[in-house]
Coordinates of C-alpha atoms in Angstrom, one line a residue:
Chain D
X1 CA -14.6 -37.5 22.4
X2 CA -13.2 -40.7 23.1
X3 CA -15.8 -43.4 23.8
X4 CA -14.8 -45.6 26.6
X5 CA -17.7 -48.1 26.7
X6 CA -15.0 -50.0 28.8
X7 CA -15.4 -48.0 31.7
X8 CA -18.9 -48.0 33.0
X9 CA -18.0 -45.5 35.3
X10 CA -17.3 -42.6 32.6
X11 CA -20.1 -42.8 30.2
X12 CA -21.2 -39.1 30.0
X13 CA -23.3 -37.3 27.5
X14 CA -21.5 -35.6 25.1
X15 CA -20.2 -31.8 25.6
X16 CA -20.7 -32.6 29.5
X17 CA -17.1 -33.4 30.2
X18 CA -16.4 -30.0 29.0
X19 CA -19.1 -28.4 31.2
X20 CA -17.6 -29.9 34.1
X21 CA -14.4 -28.6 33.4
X22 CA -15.7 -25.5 33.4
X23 CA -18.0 -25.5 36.5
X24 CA -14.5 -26.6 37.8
X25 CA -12.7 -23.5 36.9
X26 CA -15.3 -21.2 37.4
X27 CA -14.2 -21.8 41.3
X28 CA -11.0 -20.5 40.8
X29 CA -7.6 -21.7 38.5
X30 CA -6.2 -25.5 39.1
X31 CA -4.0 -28.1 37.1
X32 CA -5.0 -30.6 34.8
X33 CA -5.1 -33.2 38.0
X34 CA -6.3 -30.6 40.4
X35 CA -9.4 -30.3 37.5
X36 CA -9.7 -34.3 37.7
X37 CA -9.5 -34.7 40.9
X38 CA -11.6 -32.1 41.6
X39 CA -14.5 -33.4 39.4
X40 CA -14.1 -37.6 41.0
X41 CA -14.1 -35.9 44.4
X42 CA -17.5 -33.8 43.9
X43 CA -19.3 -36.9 42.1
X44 CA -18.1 -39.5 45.4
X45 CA -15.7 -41.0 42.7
X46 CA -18.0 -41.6 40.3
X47 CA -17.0 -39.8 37.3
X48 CA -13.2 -40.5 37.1
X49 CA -11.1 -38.4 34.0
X50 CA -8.8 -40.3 32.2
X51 CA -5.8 -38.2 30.8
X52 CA -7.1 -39.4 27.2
X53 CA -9.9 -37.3 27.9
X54 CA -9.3 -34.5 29.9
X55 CA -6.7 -33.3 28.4
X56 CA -8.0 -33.2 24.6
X57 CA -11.2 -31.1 25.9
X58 CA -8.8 -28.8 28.0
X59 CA -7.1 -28.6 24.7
X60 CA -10.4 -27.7 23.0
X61 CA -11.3 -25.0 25.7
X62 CA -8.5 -23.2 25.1
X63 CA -9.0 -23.4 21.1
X64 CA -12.0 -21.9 21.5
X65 CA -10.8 -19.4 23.6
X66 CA -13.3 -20.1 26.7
X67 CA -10.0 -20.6 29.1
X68 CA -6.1 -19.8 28.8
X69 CA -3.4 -21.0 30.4
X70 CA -0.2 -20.5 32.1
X71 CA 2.9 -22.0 34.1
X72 CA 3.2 -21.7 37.4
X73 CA 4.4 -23.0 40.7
X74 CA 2.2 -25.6 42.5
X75 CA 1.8 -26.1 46.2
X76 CA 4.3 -28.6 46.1
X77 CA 6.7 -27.1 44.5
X78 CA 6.5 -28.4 41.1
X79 CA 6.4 -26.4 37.8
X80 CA 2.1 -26.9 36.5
X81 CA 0.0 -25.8 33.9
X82 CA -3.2 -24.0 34.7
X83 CA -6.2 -23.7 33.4
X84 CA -8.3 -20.2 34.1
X85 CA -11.8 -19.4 32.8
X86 CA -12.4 -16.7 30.5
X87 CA -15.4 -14.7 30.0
X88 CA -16.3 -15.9 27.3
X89 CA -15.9 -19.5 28.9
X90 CA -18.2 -18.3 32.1
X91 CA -20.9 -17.6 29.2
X92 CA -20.4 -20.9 27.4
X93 CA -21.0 -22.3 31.4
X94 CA -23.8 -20.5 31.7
X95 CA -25.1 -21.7 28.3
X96 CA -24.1 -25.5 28.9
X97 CA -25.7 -25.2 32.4
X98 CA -29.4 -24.0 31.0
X99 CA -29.0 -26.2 28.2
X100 CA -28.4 -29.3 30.7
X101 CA -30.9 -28.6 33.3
X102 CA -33.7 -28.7 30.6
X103 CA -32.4 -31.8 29.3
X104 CA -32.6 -33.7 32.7
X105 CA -35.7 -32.0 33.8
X106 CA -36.6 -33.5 30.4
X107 CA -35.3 -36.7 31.1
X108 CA -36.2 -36.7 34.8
X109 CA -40.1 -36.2 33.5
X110 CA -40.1 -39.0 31.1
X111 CA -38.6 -41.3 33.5
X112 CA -41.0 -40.8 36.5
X113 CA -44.2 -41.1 34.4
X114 CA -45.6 -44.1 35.1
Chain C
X1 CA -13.0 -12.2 22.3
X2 CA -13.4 -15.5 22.9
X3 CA -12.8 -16.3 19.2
X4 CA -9.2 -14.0 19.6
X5 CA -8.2 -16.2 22.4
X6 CA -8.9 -19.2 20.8
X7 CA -7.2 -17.7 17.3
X8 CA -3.8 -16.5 20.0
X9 CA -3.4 -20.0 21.2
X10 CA -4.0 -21.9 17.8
X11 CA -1.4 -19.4 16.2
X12 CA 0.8 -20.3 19.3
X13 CA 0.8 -24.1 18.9
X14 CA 1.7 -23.7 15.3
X15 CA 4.8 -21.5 15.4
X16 CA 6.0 -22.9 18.9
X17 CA 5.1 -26.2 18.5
X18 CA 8.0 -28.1 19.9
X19 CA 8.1 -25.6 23.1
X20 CA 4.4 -26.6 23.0
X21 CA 5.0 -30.5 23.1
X22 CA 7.4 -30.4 25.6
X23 CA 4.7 -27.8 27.4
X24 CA 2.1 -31.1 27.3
X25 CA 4.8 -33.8 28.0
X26 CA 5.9 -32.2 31.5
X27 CA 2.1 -31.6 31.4
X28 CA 1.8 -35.5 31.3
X29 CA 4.8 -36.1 33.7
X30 CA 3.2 -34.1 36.7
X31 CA -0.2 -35.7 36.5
X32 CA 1.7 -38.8 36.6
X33 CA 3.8 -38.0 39.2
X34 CA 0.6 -35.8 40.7
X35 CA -1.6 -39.3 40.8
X36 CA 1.8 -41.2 41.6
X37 CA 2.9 -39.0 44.8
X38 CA -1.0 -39.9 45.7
X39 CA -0.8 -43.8 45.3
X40 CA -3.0 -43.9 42.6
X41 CA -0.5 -45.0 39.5
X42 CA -2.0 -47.6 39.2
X43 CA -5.1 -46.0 37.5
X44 CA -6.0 -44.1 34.3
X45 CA -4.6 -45.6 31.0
X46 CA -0.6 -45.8 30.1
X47 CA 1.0 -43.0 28.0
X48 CA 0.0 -44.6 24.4
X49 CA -3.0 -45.0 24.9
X50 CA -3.3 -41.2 25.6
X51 CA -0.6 -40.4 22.7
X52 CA -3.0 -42.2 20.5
X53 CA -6.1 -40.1 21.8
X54 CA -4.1 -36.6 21.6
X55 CA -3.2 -36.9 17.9
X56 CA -6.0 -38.6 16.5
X57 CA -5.4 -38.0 13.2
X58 CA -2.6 -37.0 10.6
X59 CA -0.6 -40.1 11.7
X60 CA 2.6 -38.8 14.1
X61 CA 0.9 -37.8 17.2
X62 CA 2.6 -34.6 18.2
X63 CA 2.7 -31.3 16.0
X64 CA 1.9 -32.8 12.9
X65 CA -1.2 -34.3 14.2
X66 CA -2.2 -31.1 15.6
X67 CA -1.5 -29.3 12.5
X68 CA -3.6 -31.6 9.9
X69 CA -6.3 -31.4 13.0
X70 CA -6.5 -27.4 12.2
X71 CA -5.6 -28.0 8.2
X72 CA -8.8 -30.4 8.6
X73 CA -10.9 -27.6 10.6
X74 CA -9.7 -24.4 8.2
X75 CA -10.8 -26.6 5.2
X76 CA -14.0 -27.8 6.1
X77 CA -14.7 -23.8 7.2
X78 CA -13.4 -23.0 3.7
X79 CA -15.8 -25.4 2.5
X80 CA -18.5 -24.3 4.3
X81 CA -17.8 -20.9 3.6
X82 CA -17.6 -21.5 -0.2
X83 CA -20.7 -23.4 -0.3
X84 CA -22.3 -20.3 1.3
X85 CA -21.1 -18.4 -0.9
X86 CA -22.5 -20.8 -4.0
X87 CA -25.8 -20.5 -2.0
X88 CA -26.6 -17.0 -2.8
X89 CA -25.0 -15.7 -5.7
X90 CA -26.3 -12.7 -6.1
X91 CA -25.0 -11.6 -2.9
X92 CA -21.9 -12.8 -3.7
X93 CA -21.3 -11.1 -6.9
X94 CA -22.1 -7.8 -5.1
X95 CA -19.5 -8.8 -2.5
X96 CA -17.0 -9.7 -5.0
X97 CA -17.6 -6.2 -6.9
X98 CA -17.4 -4.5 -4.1
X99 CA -14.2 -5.2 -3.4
X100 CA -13.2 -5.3 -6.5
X101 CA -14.4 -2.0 -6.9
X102 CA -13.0 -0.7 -3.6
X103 CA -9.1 -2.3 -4.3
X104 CA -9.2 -1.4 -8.0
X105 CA -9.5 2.1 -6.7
X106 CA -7.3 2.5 -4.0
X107 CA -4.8 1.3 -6.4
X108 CA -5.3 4.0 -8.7
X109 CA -6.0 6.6 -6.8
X110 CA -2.8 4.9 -4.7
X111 CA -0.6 5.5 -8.1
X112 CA -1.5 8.9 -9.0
X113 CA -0.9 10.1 -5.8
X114 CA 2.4 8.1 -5.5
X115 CA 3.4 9.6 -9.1
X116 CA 2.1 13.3 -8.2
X117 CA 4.0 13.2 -4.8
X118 CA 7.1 10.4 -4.4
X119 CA 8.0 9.3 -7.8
X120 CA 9.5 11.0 -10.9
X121 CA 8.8 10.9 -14.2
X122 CA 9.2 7.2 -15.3
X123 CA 12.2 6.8 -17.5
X124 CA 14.4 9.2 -17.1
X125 CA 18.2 8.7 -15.9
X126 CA 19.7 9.6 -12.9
X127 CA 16.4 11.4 -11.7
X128 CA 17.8 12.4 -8.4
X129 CA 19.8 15.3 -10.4
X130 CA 17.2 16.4 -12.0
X131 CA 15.3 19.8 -11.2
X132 CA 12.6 21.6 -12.1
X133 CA 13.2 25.2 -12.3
X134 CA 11.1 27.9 -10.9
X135 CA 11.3 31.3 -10.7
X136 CA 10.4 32.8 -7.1
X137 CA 8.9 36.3 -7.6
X138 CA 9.1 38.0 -4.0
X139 CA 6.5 41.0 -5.4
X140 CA 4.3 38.1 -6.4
X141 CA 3.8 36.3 -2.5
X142 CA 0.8 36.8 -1.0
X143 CA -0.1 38.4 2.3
X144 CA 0.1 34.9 3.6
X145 CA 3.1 34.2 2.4
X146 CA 1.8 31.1 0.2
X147 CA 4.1 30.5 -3.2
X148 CA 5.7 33.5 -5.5
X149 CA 7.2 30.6 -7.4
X150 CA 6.3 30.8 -11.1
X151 CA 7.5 27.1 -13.5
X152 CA 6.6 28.9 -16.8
X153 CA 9.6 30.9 -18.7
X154 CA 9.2 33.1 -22.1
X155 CA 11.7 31.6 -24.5
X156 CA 14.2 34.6 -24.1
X157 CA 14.6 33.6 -20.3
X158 CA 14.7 30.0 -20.9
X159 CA 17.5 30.9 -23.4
X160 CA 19.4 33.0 -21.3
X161 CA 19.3 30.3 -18.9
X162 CA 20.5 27.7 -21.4
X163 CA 23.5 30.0 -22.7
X164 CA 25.1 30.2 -19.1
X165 CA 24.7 26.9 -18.2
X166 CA 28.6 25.6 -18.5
X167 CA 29.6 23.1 -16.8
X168 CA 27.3 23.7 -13.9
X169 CA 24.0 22.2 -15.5
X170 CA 22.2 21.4 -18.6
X171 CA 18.7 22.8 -19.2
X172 CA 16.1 21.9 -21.5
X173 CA 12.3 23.1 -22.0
X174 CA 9.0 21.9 -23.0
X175 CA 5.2 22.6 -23.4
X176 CA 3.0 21.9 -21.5
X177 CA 1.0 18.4 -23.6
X178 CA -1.8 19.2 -25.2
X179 CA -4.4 16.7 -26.8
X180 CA -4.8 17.0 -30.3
X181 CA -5.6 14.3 -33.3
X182 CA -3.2 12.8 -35.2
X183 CA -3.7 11.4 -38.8
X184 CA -1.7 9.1 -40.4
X185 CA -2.9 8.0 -44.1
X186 CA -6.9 7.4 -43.1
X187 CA -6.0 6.8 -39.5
X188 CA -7.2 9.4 -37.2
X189 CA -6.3 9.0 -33.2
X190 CA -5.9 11.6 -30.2
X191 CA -2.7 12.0 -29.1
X192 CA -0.8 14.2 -26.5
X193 CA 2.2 16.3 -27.7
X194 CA 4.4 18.4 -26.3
X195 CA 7.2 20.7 -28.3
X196 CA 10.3 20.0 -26.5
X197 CA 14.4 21.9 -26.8
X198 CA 16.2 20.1 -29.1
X199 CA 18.5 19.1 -26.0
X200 CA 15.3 17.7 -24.3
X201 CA 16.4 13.9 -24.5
X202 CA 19.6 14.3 -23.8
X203 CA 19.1 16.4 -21.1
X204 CA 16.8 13.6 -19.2
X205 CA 19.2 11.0 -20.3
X206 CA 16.3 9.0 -22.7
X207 CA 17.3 7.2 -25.3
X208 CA 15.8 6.4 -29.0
X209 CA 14.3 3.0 -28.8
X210 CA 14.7 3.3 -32.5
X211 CA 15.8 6.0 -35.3
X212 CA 17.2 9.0 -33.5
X213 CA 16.0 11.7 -31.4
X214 CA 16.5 15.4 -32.1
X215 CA 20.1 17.4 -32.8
X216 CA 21.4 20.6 -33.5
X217 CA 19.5 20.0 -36.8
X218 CA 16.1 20.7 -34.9
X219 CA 17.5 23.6 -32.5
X220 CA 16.4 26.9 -34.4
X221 CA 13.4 27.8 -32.9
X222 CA 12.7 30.8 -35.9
X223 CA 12.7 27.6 -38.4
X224 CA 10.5 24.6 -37.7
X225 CA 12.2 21.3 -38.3
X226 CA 8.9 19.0 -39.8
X227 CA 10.3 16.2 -37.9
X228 CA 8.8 14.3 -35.2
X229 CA 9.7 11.3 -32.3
X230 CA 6.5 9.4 -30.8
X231 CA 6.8 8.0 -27.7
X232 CA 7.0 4.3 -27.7
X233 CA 3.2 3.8 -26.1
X234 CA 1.6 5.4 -29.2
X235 CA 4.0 3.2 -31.5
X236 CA 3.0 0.2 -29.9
X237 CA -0.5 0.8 -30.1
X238 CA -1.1 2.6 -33.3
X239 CA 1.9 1.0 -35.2
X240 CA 1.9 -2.4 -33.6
X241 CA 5.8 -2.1 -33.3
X242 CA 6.4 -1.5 -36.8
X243 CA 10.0 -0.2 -37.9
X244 CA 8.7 1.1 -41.0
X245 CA 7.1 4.0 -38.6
X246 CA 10.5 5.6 -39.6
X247 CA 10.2 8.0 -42.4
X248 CA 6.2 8.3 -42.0
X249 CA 4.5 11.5 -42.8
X250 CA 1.9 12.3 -40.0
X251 CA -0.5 14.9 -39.4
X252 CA -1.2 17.2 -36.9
X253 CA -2.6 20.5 -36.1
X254 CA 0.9 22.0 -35.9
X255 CA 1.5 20.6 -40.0
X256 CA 2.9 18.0 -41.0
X257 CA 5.6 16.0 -39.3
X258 CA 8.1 13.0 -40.6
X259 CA 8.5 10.8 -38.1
X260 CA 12.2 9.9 -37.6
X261 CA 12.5 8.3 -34.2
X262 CA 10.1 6.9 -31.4
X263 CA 11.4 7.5 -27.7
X264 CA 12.4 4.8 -25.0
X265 CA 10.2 2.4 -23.7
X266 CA 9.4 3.5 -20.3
X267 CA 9.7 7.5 -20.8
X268 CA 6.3 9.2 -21.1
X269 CA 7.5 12.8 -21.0
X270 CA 7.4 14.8 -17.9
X271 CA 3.5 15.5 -17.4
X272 CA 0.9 13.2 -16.0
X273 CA -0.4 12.4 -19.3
X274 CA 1.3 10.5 -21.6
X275 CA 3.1 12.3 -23.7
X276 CA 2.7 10.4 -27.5
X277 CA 4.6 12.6 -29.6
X278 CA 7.6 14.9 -29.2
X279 CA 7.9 17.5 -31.6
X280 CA 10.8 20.3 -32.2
X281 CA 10.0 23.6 -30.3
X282 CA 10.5 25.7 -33.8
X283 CA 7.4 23.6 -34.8
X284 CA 5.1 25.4 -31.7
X285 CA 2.7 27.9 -32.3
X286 CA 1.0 28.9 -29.5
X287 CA -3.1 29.1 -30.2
X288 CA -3.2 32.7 -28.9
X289 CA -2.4 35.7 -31.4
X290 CA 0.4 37.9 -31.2
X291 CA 1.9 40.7 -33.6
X292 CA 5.8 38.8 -33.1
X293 CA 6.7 35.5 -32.9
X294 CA 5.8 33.7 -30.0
X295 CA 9.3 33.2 -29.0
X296 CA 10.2 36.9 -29.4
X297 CA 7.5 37.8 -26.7
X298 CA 7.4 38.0 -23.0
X299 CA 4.5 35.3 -22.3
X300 CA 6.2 32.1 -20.7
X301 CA 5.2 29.2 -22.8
X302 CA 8.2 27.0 -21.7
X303 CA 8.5 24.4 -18.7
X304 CA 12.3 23.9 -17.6
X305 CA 13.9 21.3 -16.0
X306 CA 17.8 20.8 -15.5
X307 CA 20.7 18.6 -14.4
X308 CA 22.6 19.2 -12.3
X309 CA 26.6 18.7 -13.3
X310 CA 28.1 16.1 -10.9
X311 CA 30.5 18.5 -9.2
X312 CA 27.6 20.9 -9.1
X313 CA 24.7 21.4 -6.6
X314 CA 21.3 23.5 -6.4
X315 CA 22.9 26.8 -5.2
X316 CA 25.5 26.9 -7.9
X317 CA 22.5 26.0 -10.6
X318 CA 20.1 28.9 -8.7
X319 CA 22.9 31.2 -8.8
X320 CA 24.2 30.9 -11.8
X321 CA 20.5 30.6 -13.0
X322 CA 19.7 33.9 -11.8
X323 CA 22.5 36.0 -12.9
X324 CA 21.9 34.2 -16.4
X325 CA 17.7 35.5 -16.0
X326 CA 18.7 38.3 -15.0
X327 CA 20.6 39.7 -17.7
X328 CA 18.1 38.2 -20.5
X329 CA 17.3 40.0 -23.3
X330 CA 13.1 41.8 -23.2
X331 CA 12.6 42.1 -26.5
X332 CA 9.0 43.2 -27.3
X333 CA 7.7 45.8 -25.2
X334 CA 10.0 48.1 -23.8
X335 CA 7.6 48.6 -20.7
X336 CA 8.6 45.8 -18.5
X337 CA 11.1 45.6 -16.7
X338 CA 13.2 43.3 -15.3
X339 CA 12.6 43.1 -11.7
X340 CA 16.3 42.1 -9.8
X341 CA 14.2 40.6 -6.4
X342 CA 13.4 37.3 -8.9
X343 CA 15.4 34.4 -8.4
X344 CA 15.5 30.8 -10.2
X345 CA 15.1 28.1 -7.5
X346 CA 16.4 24.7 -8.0
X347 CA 12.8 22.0 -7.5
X348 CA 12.4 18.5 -7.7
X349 CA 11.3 16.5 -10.4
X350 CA 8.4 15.1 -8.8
X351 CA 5.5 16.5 -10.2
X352 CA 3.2 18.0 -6.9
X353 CA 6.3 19.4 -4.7
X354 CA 7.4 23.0 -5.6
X355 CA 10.9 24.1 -5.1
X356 CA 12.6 24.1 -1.5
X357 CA 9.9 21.1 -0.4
X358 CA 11.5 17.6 0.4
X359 CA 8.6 15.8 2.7
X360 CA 5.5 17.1 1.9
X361 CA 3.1 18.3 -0.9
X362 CA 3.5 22.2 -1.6
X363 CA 3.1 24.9 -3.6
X364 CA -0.6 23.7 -4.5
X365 CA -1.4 27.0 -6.3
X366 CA 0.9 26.3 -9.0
X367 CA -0.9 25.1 -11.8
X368 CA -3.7 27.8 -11.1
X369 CA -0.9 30.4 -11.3
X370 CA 0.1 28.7 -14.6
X371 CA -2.9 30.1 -16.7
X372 CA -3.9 32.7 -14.2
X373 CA -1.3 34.4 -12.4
X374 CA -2.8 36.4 -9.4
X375 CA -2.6 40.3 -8.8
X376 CA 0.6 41.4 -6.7
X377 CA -0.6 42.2 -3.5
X378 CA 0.4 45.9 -3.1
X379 CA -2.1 48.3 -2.9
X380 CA -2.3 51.2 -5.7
X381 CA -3.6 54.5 -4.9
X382 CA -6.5 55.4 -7.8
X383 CA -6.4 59.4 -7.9
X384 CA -9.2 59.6 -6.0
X385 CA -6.9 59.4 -2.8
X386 CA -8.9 56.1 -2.0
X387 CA -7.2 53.0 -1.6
X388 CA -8.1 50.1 -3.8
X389 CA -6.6 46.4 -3.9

């Protein structure tokens, strides 16, 4: 995971990039773009994906076999790649999801005591 | 499956990888032209930048980077793996034997059946014109019309069969190997002989790795010839390759025996086990006790196998064969017949497949029909009007 401490904009926690991606998909199949712009678009711009880093964890979603992918015809015309979930990849979601709401209700408890 | 996906596309990448870079760089080219056609160029970092963040090891960028990246990951699994493995020992020895165990077998198990079924005897020439002969005895069939095919021949049939050959086929005969001790000065070892036909080498094309087999000096089977050829197995283990082995008296149940040749490397005789020392037939004396010479009688001691001339095939060797059987002398007792339904039949040389079978495994009953041959199925009428089987 690249580290862009240059960007204050992209600092996430690790293995959340990929969670996003696959909240992403689990909506239906998109492009590499349609996936980033996707995720800026649901955060109000917030999170934006560089390529450096979206597609190196696409790349490692498909390694681990949690989404495939295939060539196909965008809207507008133009030749894409896109990304579909597997199963497996729903149940790595599911996993991340859990795993992520614990840590900010974790978080979000040690913050508010005061 | 997620593991089998994962495993599909990683085998993908490596053996298309240049379709797979150009995959990525149009990839690359329509999120550019994606965030481009949208006014937003601007953004995101340039193309190095990324290249640098794709292949971020191995150096190159590109395939090679990607295939260190999984030579990295397979190794540190391996490593992981072996240290596992180092972890617990005892579990791993088990594992280890039990494959061993389980591979050593199939292999041998994989071997016998490949030499009892596929293969012919090792070492013989031109095996593919080679045949075993078998005599097909319609009276003897059974009701469900398994095997009437008899292997074994009394020497005056074998002989017949020899005398007629011509230029259709050669023929030669053997016993069956039997285990018995061999002594040699204070030396005592078991060994498996077999008495073959002095034509016996010839006929399956083996040659003498050193001295010389038999000749027409060893073919009369009324005088025993006290000479002997050991297979080249028992001279490399019991005479650790020594030439002097030539002219050595050795002793065996049979008598004694002058050892005057030892047999090509590979050839091991015709049966499964190896066969360690060929001796003249006019040497044999069958264990069981008879009022004539064993080669005077009826009882089929002999094993025959044949080639087949080159201008020759199986019908002419079965035909000529039979009419050769057929007229054979029955000395002995005058009470059997000769029965003119038998026929010789042409078999292959492998050692499970009677005669007539080219695919598969048949004629399973013949080595129980060797030592007991079954009861002809028709039925005799006792004088009691009953029937009896």
């Amino acid at each position: 995971m690249p580290k862009s401490s240059d960007n204050p904009r992209s600092e996430l926690l690790p293995g959340t990039l990929e969670m996003l991606i696959l909240r992403t998909l689990a909506a239906g199949d998109l492009h590499g773009y349609g996936i980033a712009r996707h995720i800026e678009q649901a955060s109000n711009g917030v999170l934006r994906i560089e390529q450096g880093s979206l597609y190196p964890a696409l790349e490692r979603l498909l390694e681990k076999g949690w989404a495939k992918a295939r060539w196909d015809r965008s809207p507008s015309g133009r030749r894409a790649r896109y990304y579909t979930m597997t199963p497996s990849g729903q149940a790595r979601l599911d996993r991340k999801v859990a795993e992520y709401e614990r840590v900010v209700g974790a978080i979000t408890q040690v913050m508010s005591e005061t | 499956m997620s593991w089998l996906d994962g495993l599909r596309h990683r085998t993908h990448v490596l053996l298309h990888r240049s379709e797979y870079d150009a995959e990525l760089a149009e990839e690359r080219r329509f999120h550019r032209g994606m965030a481009q056609a949208e006014g937003r160029a601007g953004e995101g970092p340039d193309s190095e930048a990324y290249e640098a963040v794709r292949a971020p090891r191995g150096g190159g960028g590109g395939w090679r980077g990607r295939l260190s990246t999984l030579a990295d990951r397979l190794g540190q699994d391996l490593r992981y793996a072996l240290r596992g493995l180092a972890r617990s020992p005892g579990f791993t020895s088990v594992a280890v034997l039990t494959l061993a165990l389980g591979v050593g077998g199939n292999a041998a198990v994989f071997s016998l059946l490949d030499r009892l079924f596929n293969q012919p005897p090792p070492g013989v020439a031109d095996a593919e014109r080679l045949r075993r002969l078998y005599i097909q005895m319609p009276r003897w069939i059974r009701e469900d019309g398994r095997s009437g095919n008899f292997p074994a021949y009394s020497y005056a049939a074998f002989s017949a069969i020899e005398a007629l050959g011509g230029d259709a086929y050669d023929v030669a005969a053997w016993t069956p190997s039997r285990e018995e001790t061999l002594r040699d000065g204070t030396l005592a070892m078991p060994v498996h002989t077999t008495f073959v036909s002095h034509d016996y080498f010839n006929v399956l094309g083996v040659a003498a790795e050193l001295g010389r087999l038999f000749g027409n000096a060893e073919a009369r089977v009324d005088m025993p010839a006290p000479v002997a050829v050991i297979g080249h197995a028992l001279w490399k283990r019991d005479f650790g390759l020594d030439p002097s082995v030539l002219g050595r008296t050795i002793r065996l149940a049979s008598g004694d025996f002058t050892v005057v040749g030892v047999s090509a490397e590979r050839f091991t005789g015709l049966d499964l086990s190896y066969t360690d020392v060929f001796l003249p037939l006019g040497a044999y004396s069958p264990s069981l006790q008879s009022p004539v010479p064993w080669y005077e009688g009826t009882t089929s001691y002999l094993l025959a196998v044949a080639r087949v001339a080159a201008d020759s095939d199986d019908a002419q060797l079965s035909e000529r064969a039979t009419a050769a059987y057929l007229r054979r002398g029955l000395p002995g007792r005058a009470s059997q017949r000769i029965d003119s339904t038998e026929v010789i039949l042409a078999g292959p040389i492998v050692e499970r497949r009677g005669p007539g079978s080219r695919a598969g495994p048949r004629d399973r009953d013949r080595a129980v029909s060797i030592s007991t041959p079954r009861r002809p199925p028709c039925r005799l009428s006792s004088s009691s009007g009953q029937v009896s089987s």
